[in-house]
XYZ file of C-alpha atoms in Angstrom:
747
model
C 0.000 0.000 0.000
C 1.423 3.384 -1.009
C 2.244 6.021 1.587
C -0.346 8.367 0.046
C -3.060 5.735 0.458
C -1.983 5.114 4.058
C -2.155 8.817 4.847
C -5.530 9.077 3.135
C -6.966 6.168 5.117
C -5.476 7.379 8.394
C -6.951 10.800 7.771
C -10.468 9.502 7.322
C -10.311 6.554 9.714
C -8.936 8.522 12.643
C -10.817 11.790 12.138
C -13.724 11.648 9.732
C -15.218 8.318 10.829
C -14.869 8.849 14.572
C -12.326 6.086 15.205
C -9.719 7.978 17.210
C -7.034 5.654 18.622
C -9.068 2.511 17.881
C -6.698 -0.211 16.595
C -7.456 -1.623 13.183
C -5.949 -3.665 10.368
C -6.216 -3.044 6.641
C -6.603 -5.522 3.764
C -6.444 -4.294 0.208
C -8.441 -5.897 -2.609
C -8.872 -5.282 -6.320
C -12.290 -5.884 -7.881
C -13.477 -6.079 -11.487
C -17.201 -5.185 -11.633
C -19.707 -6.880 -13.914
C -19.881 -3.847 -16.178
C -16.508 -3.568 -18.000
C -17.222 0.137 -18.572
C -16.340 0.830 -14.929
C -12.936 -0.873 -15.213
C -11.364 -2.343 -12.078
C -11.138 -0.470 -8.796
C -9.439 -1.048 -5.465
C -11.007 -1.224 -2.052
C -9.660 -1.426 1.468
C -11.310 -3.519 4.165
C -10.601 -1.983 7.565
C -11.098 -4.313 10.536
C -12.033 -2.531 13.756
C -11.055 -3.684 17.219
C -14.420 -5.485 17.611
C -13.756 -7.398 14.324
C -16.440 -5.519 12.406
C -15.321 -4.139 9.054
C -15.770 -0.933 7.128
C -15.014 -0.680 3.432
C -13.258 2.121 1.527
C -13.670 2.394 -2.246
C -10.838 4.467 -3.679
C -11.964 6.069 -6.957
C -9.400 7.811 -9.136
C -11.770 10.394 -10.626
C -12.010 13.938 -9.346
C -15.780 14.116 -9.768
C -18.461 12.352 -7.800
C -19.200 8.889 -9.267
C -22.322 8.579 -11.388
C -25.456 6.790 -10.245
C -24.550 3.584 -12.116
C -21.139 3.332 -10.460
C -22.566 4.178 -7.029
C -25.156 1.439 -7.473
C -22.377 -1.029 -8.352
C -20.332 0.011 -5.315
C -23.408 -0.323 -3.104
C -23.874 -3.924 -4.310
C -20.209 -4.682 -3.585
C -20.669 -3.163 -0.127
C -23.681 -5.389 0.606
C -21.717 -8.462 -0.460
C -18.787 -7.561 1.803
C -20.682 -7.852 5.106
C -19.228 -4.507 6.251
C -21.029 -2.298 8.757
C -20.692 0.818 6.578
C -18.676 2.019 3.593
C -17.032 5.109 2.132
C -16.583 6.150 -1.503
C -13.458 8.308 -1.677
C -12.793 10.526 -4.704
C -10.381 13.441 -4.949
C -10.787 15.270 -1.596
C -14.388 14.263 -0.948
C -16.114 11.302 0.669
C -19.590 9.777 0.386
C -20.711 7.424 3.132
C -22.807 4.358 2.322
C -25.608 4.170 4.895
C -27.186 0.679 5.087
C -30.900 0.128 5.692
C -32.263 -3.346 6.562
C -34.312 -4.697 3.667
C -33.728 -1.588 1.525
C -31.089 -0.163 -0.794
C -28.392 1.849 0.997
C -28.200 5.651 0.874
C -25.242 7.861 -0.009
C -24.561 10.772 2.294
C -21.862 13.492 2.251
C -22.496 13.936 5.993
C -20.390 11.383 7.824
C -22.019 9.378 10.628
C -19.421 8.088 13.156
C -18.901 4.344 12.874
C -19.323 3.966 16.631
C -22.984 4.965 16.274
C -23.804 1.963 14.071
C -25.385 -0.778 16.191
C -25.374 -4.248 14.642
C -26.514 -7.653 15.861
C -23.238 -9.357 14.967
C -19.798 -8.914 13.485
C -20.997 -9.722 9.960
C -23.819 -7.692 8.418
C -25.718 -10.129 6.203
C -28.198 -8.525 3.820
C -31.297 -10.599 3.207
C -31.242 -10.212 -0.596
C -27.580 -11.245 -0.858
C -28.107 -14.228 1.476
C -31.129 -15.369 -0.558
C -29.364 -15.104 -3.911
C -26.212 -16.809 -2.585
C -28.311 -19.662 -1.201
C -30.076 -20.074 -4.554
C -26.779 -19.973 -6.455
C -25.270 -22.705 -4.284
C -28.467 -24.736 -4.644
C -28.205 -24.529 -8.445
C -24.529 -25.551 -8.339
C -25.393 -28.501 -6.120
C -28.038 -29.693 -8.598
C -25.587 -29.558 -11.519
C -22.718 -31.289 -9.679
C -25.034 -33.933 -8.183
C -26.457 -34.748 -11.606
C -22.985 -35.307 -13.064
C -21.965 -37.435 -10.075
C -25.028 -39.684 -10.478
C -24.434 -39.942 -14.229
C -20.954 -41.356 -13.624
C -21.355 -43.341 -10.379
C -25.087 -43.944 -10.115
C -26.018 -45.006 -6.584
C -22.470 -46.266 -5.937
C -19.809 -44.490 -3.861
C -22.354 -43.295 -1.282
C -19.595 -42.909 1.262
C -17.774 -40.369 -0.915
C -20.796 -38.678 -2.510
C -21.188 -35.651 -0.268
C -17.523 -34.710 -0.065
C -17.025 -35.218 -3.823
C -20.001 -33.005 -4.673
C -18.794 -30.395 -2.166
C -15.299 -30.543 -3.673
C -16.740 -29.844 -7.119
C -18.805 -26.904 -5.837
C -15.787 -25.353 -4.091
C -13.617 -25.709 -7.209
C -16.292 -24.039 -9.339
C -16.638 -21.128 -6.907
C -12.873 -20.546 -6.676
C -12.599 -20.574 -10.461
C -15.417 -18.023 -10.694
C -13.712 -15.836 -8.082
C -10.447 -15.763 -10.052
C -12.434 -14.885 -13.173
C -14.198 -12.186 -11.171
C -10.790 -10.751 -10.303
C -10.087 -10.366 -14.025
C -7.817 -13.415 -14.449
C -8.029 -14.930 -17.920
C -9.377 -18.502 -18.063
C -6.271 -19.733 -19.884
C -4.054 -18.083 -17.258
C -5.931 -19.910 -14.517
C -5.344 -23.255 -16.233
C -1.697 -22.601 -17.098
C -0.500 -20.922 -13.902
C 0.522 -23.549 -11.371
C -0.034 -21.237 -8.406
C -3.632 -20.497 -9.361
C -4.188 -24.228 -9.635
C -2.589 -24.719 -6.230
C -4.959 -22.195 -4.642
C -7.906 -24.006 -6.208
C -6.517 -27.391 -5.162
C -5.967 -26.277 -1.571
C -9.442 -24.741 -1.319
C -11.399 -27.596 -2.888
C -9.628 -30.952 -2.613
C -10.820 -33.628 -0.190
C -8.368 -33.925 2.727
C -6.894 -37.303 3.546
C -7.218 -39.242 6.783
C -4.620 -41.974 7.298
C -3.587 -43.670 4.054
C -6.146 -46.172 2.851
C -9.252 -44.092 2.053
C -9.954 -43.577 -1.618
C -9.975 -39.938 -2.724
C -12.204 -39.604 -5.777
C -11.508 -35.934 -6.420
C -7.769 -36.492 -6.812
C -8.187 -39.592 -8.997
C -10.856 -38.468 -11.441
C -9.804 -35.235 -13.161
C -12.325 -35.852 -15.917
C -15.090 -35.665 -13.340
C -13.989 -32.189 -12.217
C -13.553 -31.006 -15.793
C -17.205 -31.859 -16.364
C -18.137 -30.028 -13.183
C -16.434 -26.843 -14.436
C -17.846 -27.177 -17.949
C -21.443 -27.693 -16.848
C -21.261 -25.062 -14.119
C -20.292 -22.402 -16.668
C -23.971 -22.418 -17.698
C -25.152 -21.636 -14.145
C -26.090 -17.975 -14.085
C -24.701 -15.916 -11.206
C -27.562 -13.895 -9.658
C -27.765 -10.193 -10.449
C -26.746 -8.883 -7.018
C -23.919 -11.341 -6.262
C -20.307 -10.192 -6.565
C -18.442 -13.420 -5.910
C -15.086 -11.730 -5.362
C -16.504 -9.349 -2.724
C -18.455 -11.809 -0.574
C -17.057 -12.074 2.940
C -15.500 -15.519 3.607
C -17.621 -15.963 6.753
C -20.823 -15.325 4.773
C -19.680 -17.929 2.238
C -18.892 -20.659 4.756
C -22.174 -20.055 6.619
C -24.064 -20.458 3.339
C -22.180 -23.685 2.524
C -22.850 -25.024 6.011
C -26.578 -24.372 5.620
C -26.563 -25.977 2.160
C -25.098 -29.235 3.485
C -27.403 -29.115 6.487
C -30.441 -28.856 4.186
C -29.267 -31.718 2.006
C -28.666 -33.990 4.970
C -32.080 -33.189 6.357
C -33.667 -34.083 3.032
C -31.693 -37.306 2.781
C -32.570 -38.194 6.406
C -29.012 -39.073 7.270
C -28.227 -41.116 10.345
C -27.923 -39.242 13.609
C -24.370 -40.417 14.100
C -23.065 -38.490 11.090
C -19.936 -36.520 11.862
C -21.139 -33.353 10.132
C -22.405 -31.713 13.285
C -24.356 -28.507 13.546
C -21.597 -26.207 14.794
C -23.284 -22.898 14.025
C -21.651 -20.212 16.172
C -23.436 -17.161 14.725
C -25.157 -16.647 18.104
C -21.718 -16.640 19.750
C -20.234 -13.946 17.503
C -23.151 -11.644 18.339
C -22.809 -12.334 22.070
C -21.231 -9.761 24.442
C -19.086 -12.619 25.785
C -17.333 -12.899 22.421
C -16.698 -9.150 22.161
C -15.214 -9.015 25.659
C -13.014 -12.036 24.862
C -11.720 -10.232 21.752
C -10.663 -7.324 23.936
C -8.848 -9.716 26.281
C -6.972 -11.291 23.360
C -5.916 -7.894 22.011
C -4.885 -6.673 25.446
C -2.949 -9.674 26.744
C -2.063 -11.798 23.694
C -1.127 -9.351 20.951
C 2.210 -11.145 20.413
C 0.665 -14.557 19.672
C 2.318 -16.270 16.718
C 0.123 -19.361 16.383
C -3.653 -19.799 16.553
C -4.997 -23.257 17.440
C -8.574 -24.480 17.153
C -8.784 -28.173 18.132
C -12.480 -28.374 17.220
C -12.790 -25.867 14.389
C -16.081 -26.851 12.737
C -16.287 -24.875 9.491
C -13.507 -22.514 10.603
C -15.575 -19.392 11.261
C -13.823 -18.609 14.533
C -10.259 -18.718 13.170
C -11.266 -16.710 10.091
C -12.613 -13.954 12.327
C -9.451 -13.838 14.430
C -7.259 -13.785 11.323
C -8.752 -10.385 10.585
C -6.592 -8.963 13.359
C -3.483 -9.657 11.282
C -2.245 -6.987 8.891
C -1.995 -7.884 5.213
C -0.414 -4.707 3.918
C 2.037 -5.224 1.023
C 1.825 -9.021 1.207
C 1.108 -11.135 -1.847
C -1.324 -14.085 -1.643
C 1.674 -16.442 -1.835
C 3.493 -14.894 1.123
C 0.245 -14.728 3.079
C -0.440 -18.398 2.341
C 3.015 -19.334 3.583
C 2.624 -17.245 6.732
C -0.906 -18.367 7.630
C -0.520 -22.085 6.944
C 2.582 -22.218 9.127
C 0.901 -20.503 12.089
C -2.698 -21.751 11.924
C -3.748 -25.122 13.368
C -7.263 -26.481 12.836
C -8.681 -29.935 13.353
C -12.152 -31.437 13.000
C -13.406 -35.000 12.472
C -15.631 -33.946 9.549
C -14.184 -33.966 6.024
C -16.777 -31.424 4.930
C -15.917 -29.048 7.773
C -12.194 -29.111 7.027
C -12.891 -28.582 3.321
C -15.034 -25.538 4.102
C -12.357 -24.257 6.517
C -9.651 -24.487 3.836
C -11.973 -22.889 1.289
C -12.664 -19.963 3.656
C -8.930 -19.591 4.252
C -8.261 -19.280 0.504
C -10.999 -16.641 0.207
C -9.346 -14.770 3.065
C -5.982 -14.835 1.286
C -7.067 -13.966 -2.265
C -7.221 -10.208 -2.709
C -7.444 -9.768 -6.496
C -3.918 -8.398 -6.797
C -1.642 -10.888 -8.538
C 1.651 -9.283 -9.612
C 3.402 -11.393 -12.205
C 6.598 -11.384 -10.182
C 4.801 -13.014 -7.263
C 2.507 -15.425 -9.063
C 5.337 -16.721 -11.255
C 7.120 -18.067 -8.170
C 6.178 -21.642 -7.375
C 4.633 -22.769 -4.125
C 7.157 -24.158 -1.704
C 6.722 -27.794 -0.729
C 6.689 -26.726 2.909
C 3.388 -24.932 2.344
C 1.642 -28.147 1.337
C 3.231 -29.995 4.241
C 1.869 -27.310 6.582
C -1.569 -27.544 4.997
C -1.757 -31.310 5.426
C -0.396 -31.408 8.964
C -1.838 -28.200 10.407
C -5.349 -28.037 8.921
C -6.478 -31.625 8.903
C -9.166 -34.181 9.591
C -9.095 -35.659 13.068
C -10.763 -35.495 16.454
C -8.495 -34.258 19.241
C -10.910 -35.759 21.756
C -9.577 -39.249 20.984
C -6.173 -40.884 20.573
C -5.155 -44.238 19.144
C -5.665 -45.750 22.610
C -9.354 -45.953 21.812
C -8.554 -49.185 19.926
C -7.816 -50.859 23.249
C -11.496 -50.577 24.230
C -12.585 -52.989 21.470
C -12.234 -56.763 21.556
C -11.884 -57.469 17.833
C -9.549 -55.734 15.378
C -12.396 -55.199 12.950
C -14.460 -53.315 15.541
C -11.429 -51.255 16.508
C -10.735 -50.392 12.876
C -14.360 -49.406 12.293
C -14.234 -47.193 15.382
C -11.093 -45.476 14.099
C -12.835 -44.470 10.885
C -15.996 -43.542 12.782
C -14.479 -41.084 15.280
C -11.185 -40.355 13.397
C -8.838 -39.755 16.343
C -5.623 -37.776 16.009
C -2.830 -40.344 15.752
C 0.209 -38.095 15.800
C 1.181 -35.261 18.073
C -0.895 -32.193 17.310
C -0.337 -29.344 17.187
C 3.381 -29.577 16.384
C 4.503 -26.120 17.514
C 7.927 -25.023 18.621
C 8.006 -24.207 22.318
C 9.714 -20.909 21.430
C 6.596 -19.647 19.630
C 3.665 -18.475 21.783
C 0.438 -20.270 20.880
C -3.168 -19.474 21.706
C -6.093 -21.918 21.684
C -9.350 -20.322 20.534
C -12.221 -22.760 20.165
C -16.003 -23.102 20.371
C -16.551 -26.879 20.322
C -19.842 -28.315 19.122
C -22.299 -28.628 21.964
C -23.027 -32.319 21.439
C -21.394 -35.127 19.437
C -23.318 -38.387 19.130
C -21.595 -41.200 21.055
C -22.442 -44.363 19.132
C -20.737 -47.263 20.865
C -20.470 -48.175 24.538
C -16.712 -48.584 24.068
C -16.431 -44.923 23.124
C -18.138 -43.910 26.356
C -15.768 -46.196 28.245
C -12.799 -44.432 26.658
C -14.155 -40.981 27.553
C -14.848 -42.111 31.123
C -11.238 -43.282 31.529
C -9.682 -40.266 29.804
C -11.655 -37.307 31.159
C -12.458 -36.541 34.778
C -15.388 -34.362 33.633
C -17.178 -37.336 32.049
C -20.868 -37.698 32.807
C -23.242 -39.812 30.778
C -25.630 -36.953 29.974
C -23.142 -34.075 29.840
C -22.325 -32.058 26.728
C -19.381 -33.542 24.823
C -18.044 -30.006 24.366
C -17.004 -30.170 28.033
C -14.533 -32.962 27.234
C -13.011 -30.882 24.432
C -12.648 -28.040 26.931
C -10.951 -30.315 29.485
C -8.579 -31.578 26.800
C -7.540 -28.005 25.971
C -7.225 -27.068 29.645
C -5.354 -30.106 30.974
C -3.509 -31.645 28.032
C -2.272 -28.430 26.418
C 0.068 -25.827 27.874
C -1.051 -22.897 25.727
C -3.254 -20.063 26.904
C -6.830 -20.800 25.893
C -10.108 -19.044 25.146
C -12.812 -21.721 25.211
C -16.383 -20.708 24.402
C -19.062 -22.939 25.923
C -22.834 -22.662 26.437
C -23.351 -21.056 29.854
C -25.578 -23.948 30.954
C -22.531 -25.830 32.330
C -22.586 -23.494 35.329
C -25.908 -24.888 36.577
C -26.404 -28.186 34.721
C -26.565 -31.128 37.129
C -24.655 -33.378 34.690
C -21.789 -30.853 34.440
C -20.844 -31.313 38.108
C -17.633 -33.279 37.329
C -16.588 -30.562 34.874
C -17.083 -27.834 37.497
C -14.920 -29.792 39.951
C -12.242 -30.058 37.260
C -12.427 -26.294 36.673
C -11.977 -25.641 40.386
C -8.577 -27.378 40.432
C -7.289 -26.469 36.935
C -5.298 -23.556 35.513
C -8.375 -21.454 34.696
C -7.799 -17.792 35.547
C -10.843 -15.978 34.163
C -14.518 -16.758 33.504
C -16.706 -14.486 31.361
C -20.409 -15.151 31.843
C -23.456 -13.796 30.070
C -26.383 -13.253 32.423
C -29.872 -14.391 31.499
C -32.650 -11.927 30.818
C -36.393 -12.168 30.515
C -36.088 -12.168 26.707
C -33.214 -14.626 26.315
C -33.268 -18.393 26.447
C -30.764 -20.159 28.681
C -29.647 -22.317 25.744
C -28.576 -19.177 23.836
C -26.298 -17.813 26.565
C -22.520 -18.179 26.305
C -19.519 -18.265 28.590
C -15.785 -18.075 27.977
C -13.156 -19.984 29.943
C -9.707 -18.381 29.864
C -6.616 -20.241 31.037
C -3.188 -19.020 32.063
C -0.823 -19.317 34.996
C -2.608 -20.942 37.978
C -3.531 -18.714 40.919
C -5.485 -19.073 44.148
C -8.426 -17.027 42.837
C -10.458 -16.862 39.630
C -11.451 -13.600 37.986
C -15.190 -13.486 37.231
C -16.760 -11.103 34.712
C -20.555 -11.045 34.658
C -22.125 -9.262 31.681
C -25.521 -7.835 32.600
C -28.609 -7.491 30.452
C -27.987 -3.762 29.881
C -24.468 -4.399 28.544
C -22.608 -3.344 31.687
C -20.336 -5.794 33.466
C -19.240 -6.572 36.999
C -15.731 -7.847 37.719
C -14.728 -9.590 40.932
C -12.498 -12.406 42.205
C -13.476 -15.636 43.911
C -11.274 -17.980 45.876
C -11.175 -21.432 44.288
C -11.842 -23.117 47.613
C -15.033 -21.083 48.089
C -16.637 -22.542 44.960
C -19.283 -25.169 45.764
C -18.348 -28.758 44.942
C -21.788 -30.245 44.408
C -24.378 -27.624 43.524
C -24.429 -25.337 40.486
C -22.484 -22.101 40.460
C -24.255 -18.752 40.652
C -20.899 -16.917 40.891
C -22.224 -13.780 42.528
C -19.809 -11.154 43.767
C -18.952 -12.047 47.404
C -18.817 -8.326 48.174
C -22.529 -8.149 47.414
C -23.238 -11.025 49.787
C -21.331 -9.276 52.576
C -23.230 -6.035 52.003
C -26.532 -7.927 52.144
C -25.490 -9.195 55.574
C -24.899 -5.618 56.765
C -28.265 -4.527 55.333
C -30.121 -7.219 57.272
C -28.641 -6.079 60.595
C -30.913 -3.730 62.598
C -33.323 -3.347 59.702
C -36.918 -4.317 59.029
C -38.833 -4.862 55.774
C -40.491 -1.781 54.335
C -43.928 -3.293 55.000
C -43.108 -3.646 58.713
C -41.585 -0.155 58.904
C -44.869 1.261 57.548
C -46.934 -1.008 59.835
C -48.433 -2.682 56.770
C -49.847 0.583 55.377
C -48.745 -0.071 51.783
C -51.234 0.583 49.002
C -51.657 -0.013 45.309
C -53.139 2.704 43.056
C -56.369 0.700 42.815
C -56.683 0.687 46.629
C -57.019 4.472 46.772
C -60.525 5.545 45.751
C -60.121 9.205 46.704
C -57.188 11.428 47.612
C -56.932 12.663 51.186
C -55.055 15.725 52.347
C -51.380 15.187 53.000
C -48.262 13.863 51.280
C -48.023 10.559 49.420
C -44.834 8.657 48.610
C -45.053 6.659 45.372
C -42.566 3.892 44.583
C -42.277 3.097 40.883
C -40.021 0.656 38.971
C -38.522 2.407 35.917
C -35.783 0.923 33.700
C -34.761 -1.554 36.379
C -34.460 1.146 39.051
C -36.761 2.108 41.910
C -37.942 5.718 41.736
C -39.355 7.584 44.731
C -41.898 10.337 43.989
C -43.326 12.539 46.739
C -46.371 14.791 46.329
C -49.920 15.621 47.291
C -51.316 13.300 44.600
C -50.180 9.647 44.432
C -48.776 8.429 41.102
C -51.464 6.300 39.379
C -48.720 4.224 37.694
C -46.809 3.488 40.906
C -46.163 -0.051 42.106
C -46.544 0.785 45.794
C -47.920 3.908 47.525
C -47.525 4.889 51.201
C -48.464 7.849 53.369
C -45.992 10.608 54.091
C -44.276 12.831 54.742
C -41.165 10.913 55.793
C -37.954 12.587 54.599
C -35.866 9.975 56.403
C -37.561 7.135 54.492
C -37.269 9.033 51.182
C -33.550 9.517 51.793
C -33.077 5.814 52.477
C -35.054 4.728 49.381
C -33.263 7.169 47.059
C -29.795 6.314 48.346
C -27.231 4.491 46.144
C -27.192 1.710 48.767
C -30.874 0.834 48.273
C -30.582 1.380 44.507
C -27.773 -1.204 44.466
C -29.866 -3.502 46.658
C -32.787 -3.275 44.244
C -30.574 -3.960 41.217
C -29.044 -6.972 42.964
C -32.219 -8.471 44.426
C -34.383 -7.959 41.322
C -31.824 -9.948 39.330
C -31.302 -12.791 41.786
C -35.020 -13.071 42.611
C -36.425 -12.247 39.164
C -39.285 -14.846 39.371
C -40.817 -12.889 42.279
C -43.248 -10.057 41.585
C -41.841 -6.516 41.904
C -44.416 -5.541 44.536
C -43.261 -8.369 46.814
C -39.620 -7.321 46.408
C -40.487 -3.690 47.220
C -42.219 -4.706 50.430
C -39.082 -6.568 51.544
C -36.657 -3.636 51.078
C -34.601 -3.450 54.323
C -35.177 -0.127 56.133
C -32.914 0.680 59.050
C -35.050 0.990 62.197
C -33.501 3.870 64.160
C -32.722 3.321 67.823
C -34.402 6.374 69.354
C -32.538 5.810 72.625
C -29.206 6.247 70.831
C -28.126 9.876 70.473
C -25.903 9.151 67.455
C -28.762 7.526 65.558
C -31.138 10.380 66.438
C -28.525 12.778 65.061
C -28.191 10.707 61.865
C -31.960 10.756 61.292
C -31.984 14.513 61.908
C -29.145 15.050 59.390
C -30.770 12.893 56.712
C -34.095 14.709 57.165
C -32.403 18.120 56.968
C -30.401 17.226 53.843
C -33.489 15.816 52.106
C -35.427 19.039 52.804
C -32.528 21.095 51.441
C -32.257 18.777 48.428
C -35.981 19.214 47.671
C -35.569 22.993 47.824
C -32.514 22.972 45.549
C -34.263 20.757 42.973
C -37.082 23.306 42.757
C -34.547 26.115 42.331
C -32.761 24.123 39.628
C -35.978 23.777 37.633
C -36.474 27.539 37.766
C -32.845 28.527 37.116
C -32.037 29.996 33.702
C -28.438 31.188 33.987
C -25.695 28.656 33.320
C -23.626 29.591 36.381
C -26.717 29.312 38.644
C -27.403 25.786 37.384
C -23.771 24.737 37.874
C -23.723 26.151 41.404
C -26.942 24.330 42.388
C -25.677 21.095 40.833
C -22.470 21.309 42.904
C -24.532 21.686 46.087
C -26.763 18.759 45.085
C -23.704 16.598 44.440
C -22.241 17.501 47.848
C -25.549 16.675 49.583
C -25.703 13.364 47.722
C -22.218 12.415 48.924
C -23.041 13.333 52.532
C -26.327 11.390 52.385
C -24.572 8.309 50.992
C -21.893 8.370 53.697
C -24.431 8.915 56.526
C -26.798 6.150 55.323
C -23.913 3.701 54.909
C -22.857 4.529 58.459
C -26.385 3.792 59.707
C -26.277 0.359 58.037
C -22.699 -0.142 59.351
C -21.274 -0.510 55.820
C -17.446 -0.326 56.066
C -15.791 2.586 54.254
C -13.902 0.141 52.040
C -17.241 -0.994 50.538
C -18.890 2.415 50.159
C -17.177 3.339 46.885
C -17.970 -0.130 45.530
C -21.671 0.421 46.294
C -21.569 3.799 44.545
C -19.999 2.342 41.394
C -22.351 -0.635 41.183
C -25.575 1.211 41.946
C -25.684 2.949 38.556
């Protein structure tokens, strides 16, 4: 990338788009649009720190692009999965503003990227997803027809992977054509053929399985010839489609075909869809941890990679500036380690990796150099078929050799040491293992029972993959698991293993009224063992609470709630010398429907708003209040409005969410003053006085017009708030060391 382009991007990324000091990486691509009149143009994909991407189209003209070109760029933008885009020409910029279900707009007024809220890292447009699905469906029909013409109903074992291999080869050929590479150049250039071979060939497992795709070149020639008649939908730009969008579409295609064919339940193509993970706050927080503490990682390892979506997302954090596809291929294949027992999954992973590496720029000097043999050795040994959950010792569980051999080809254990990484290079395990793998034979369960202390007959098999990464590997790990293991009865052995292992950090997503427990995620992070475990709880509103728990304090039998122990201690203080609100008011608590007419006097209305408890005092009770009581009582108002009770409400409404709000309000602990104690009488007098002054200042603030008057009143209100908080904490005997913690966690 030229220095002028770098300066241009830095100028707009760091100032115009509102991305000051946010780390990012840049990948350059060259695209040839469908209309040859436009010529080819370059674009830059900028990956933000949260792995979302924005796209920059660099146009050489000095004038604003015409409507036809803008429409073409908008289609390329929708195919890219980016969150927003920018068309840069001369010294001006147009921003592409996406709209769900509609065509994007073009605006000269730049909206900061931080203001775009998306459900996930990849922005998938419905029209593009539909057309891509239909295109893959049409390719599958063509390739399947040719396969049946040649093999009939034979070779059932190899049918799916052979058809998939043909589809992947066709797509890669189309992508190279989309980049402007001549068809003859693709056939004659050995490196282009190597890219296609790497991204489409069926991987080998052991040495005695027949590989149809490598034996029958005539078959693949027919695939390519027949597929040339398959029309690419109008809005698809094959060379611009994000690799993750492509592998998700391929995964869904195979899933549909297997459903139609009613395959056996023990098939090794498991549903490893992690799209809900990548949109989870747990994943985004884990990304920040990786960038903060593991920025120097040389090798990425995924021992249960599925279709490779996770590693493809993390590869975005690597810069690709001024690197040819060949040098990138050499670098990535030597530092990336993926394994999965499914042939189809590994094929899709390799295909996605090739899409990630191809950028449309193929200088003759680079593409004329031949692939090194080491690259293919890395491909075969690093990204390969095999299940890291099993070793060759599984054969010992079977009586006959034939049964043992059948089991080997059923579960496909890793026979050799994997991953083979030099101890001098720092490695990082990042994996989201499939929730459940069918366990066919009793002997397989016996092996798991002997090999993993977390084994339980009904537990998720993903827990065994997690234990393997935690106990049998020495690398730092980020393991994403469904959060149900924290409370699941069958996951008890796994929790006991976690208690004594090298886990240093747990990130947990809290449940909400709208979320299902099965959709919640957690992340287990390993490192150097310590006596305590860092816990990060992500709340429903997006905020998080961080605290530490001693390993020995974790329960051994029951599920883990993992609440902050500081909160438990504060609850103990609150219960001392306090009574429930209903008892403090002698049971005189009303609902709006209980009050038929308004009597003279002051009413205190308690109302739940946005998860907080609001206290409203006035001559007329609030008709929308949850609970109403007679006033005036400035002492009670001060207690209810204090940060201490606000924290209590936030804590108790979460931990006792099945209970009705009115019941929780009635149980709020109110300190019962000891009227025989002079200090407590003084505290009540101070709280009452400050609340009266606060009420007066709030009225003055509403009437104030001058800026300096408002600032002065606000300073006084802040000072009164601090004094009230300190005095109320003293009444409840909250130690000073906890008072700041209450203040921070009450908001």
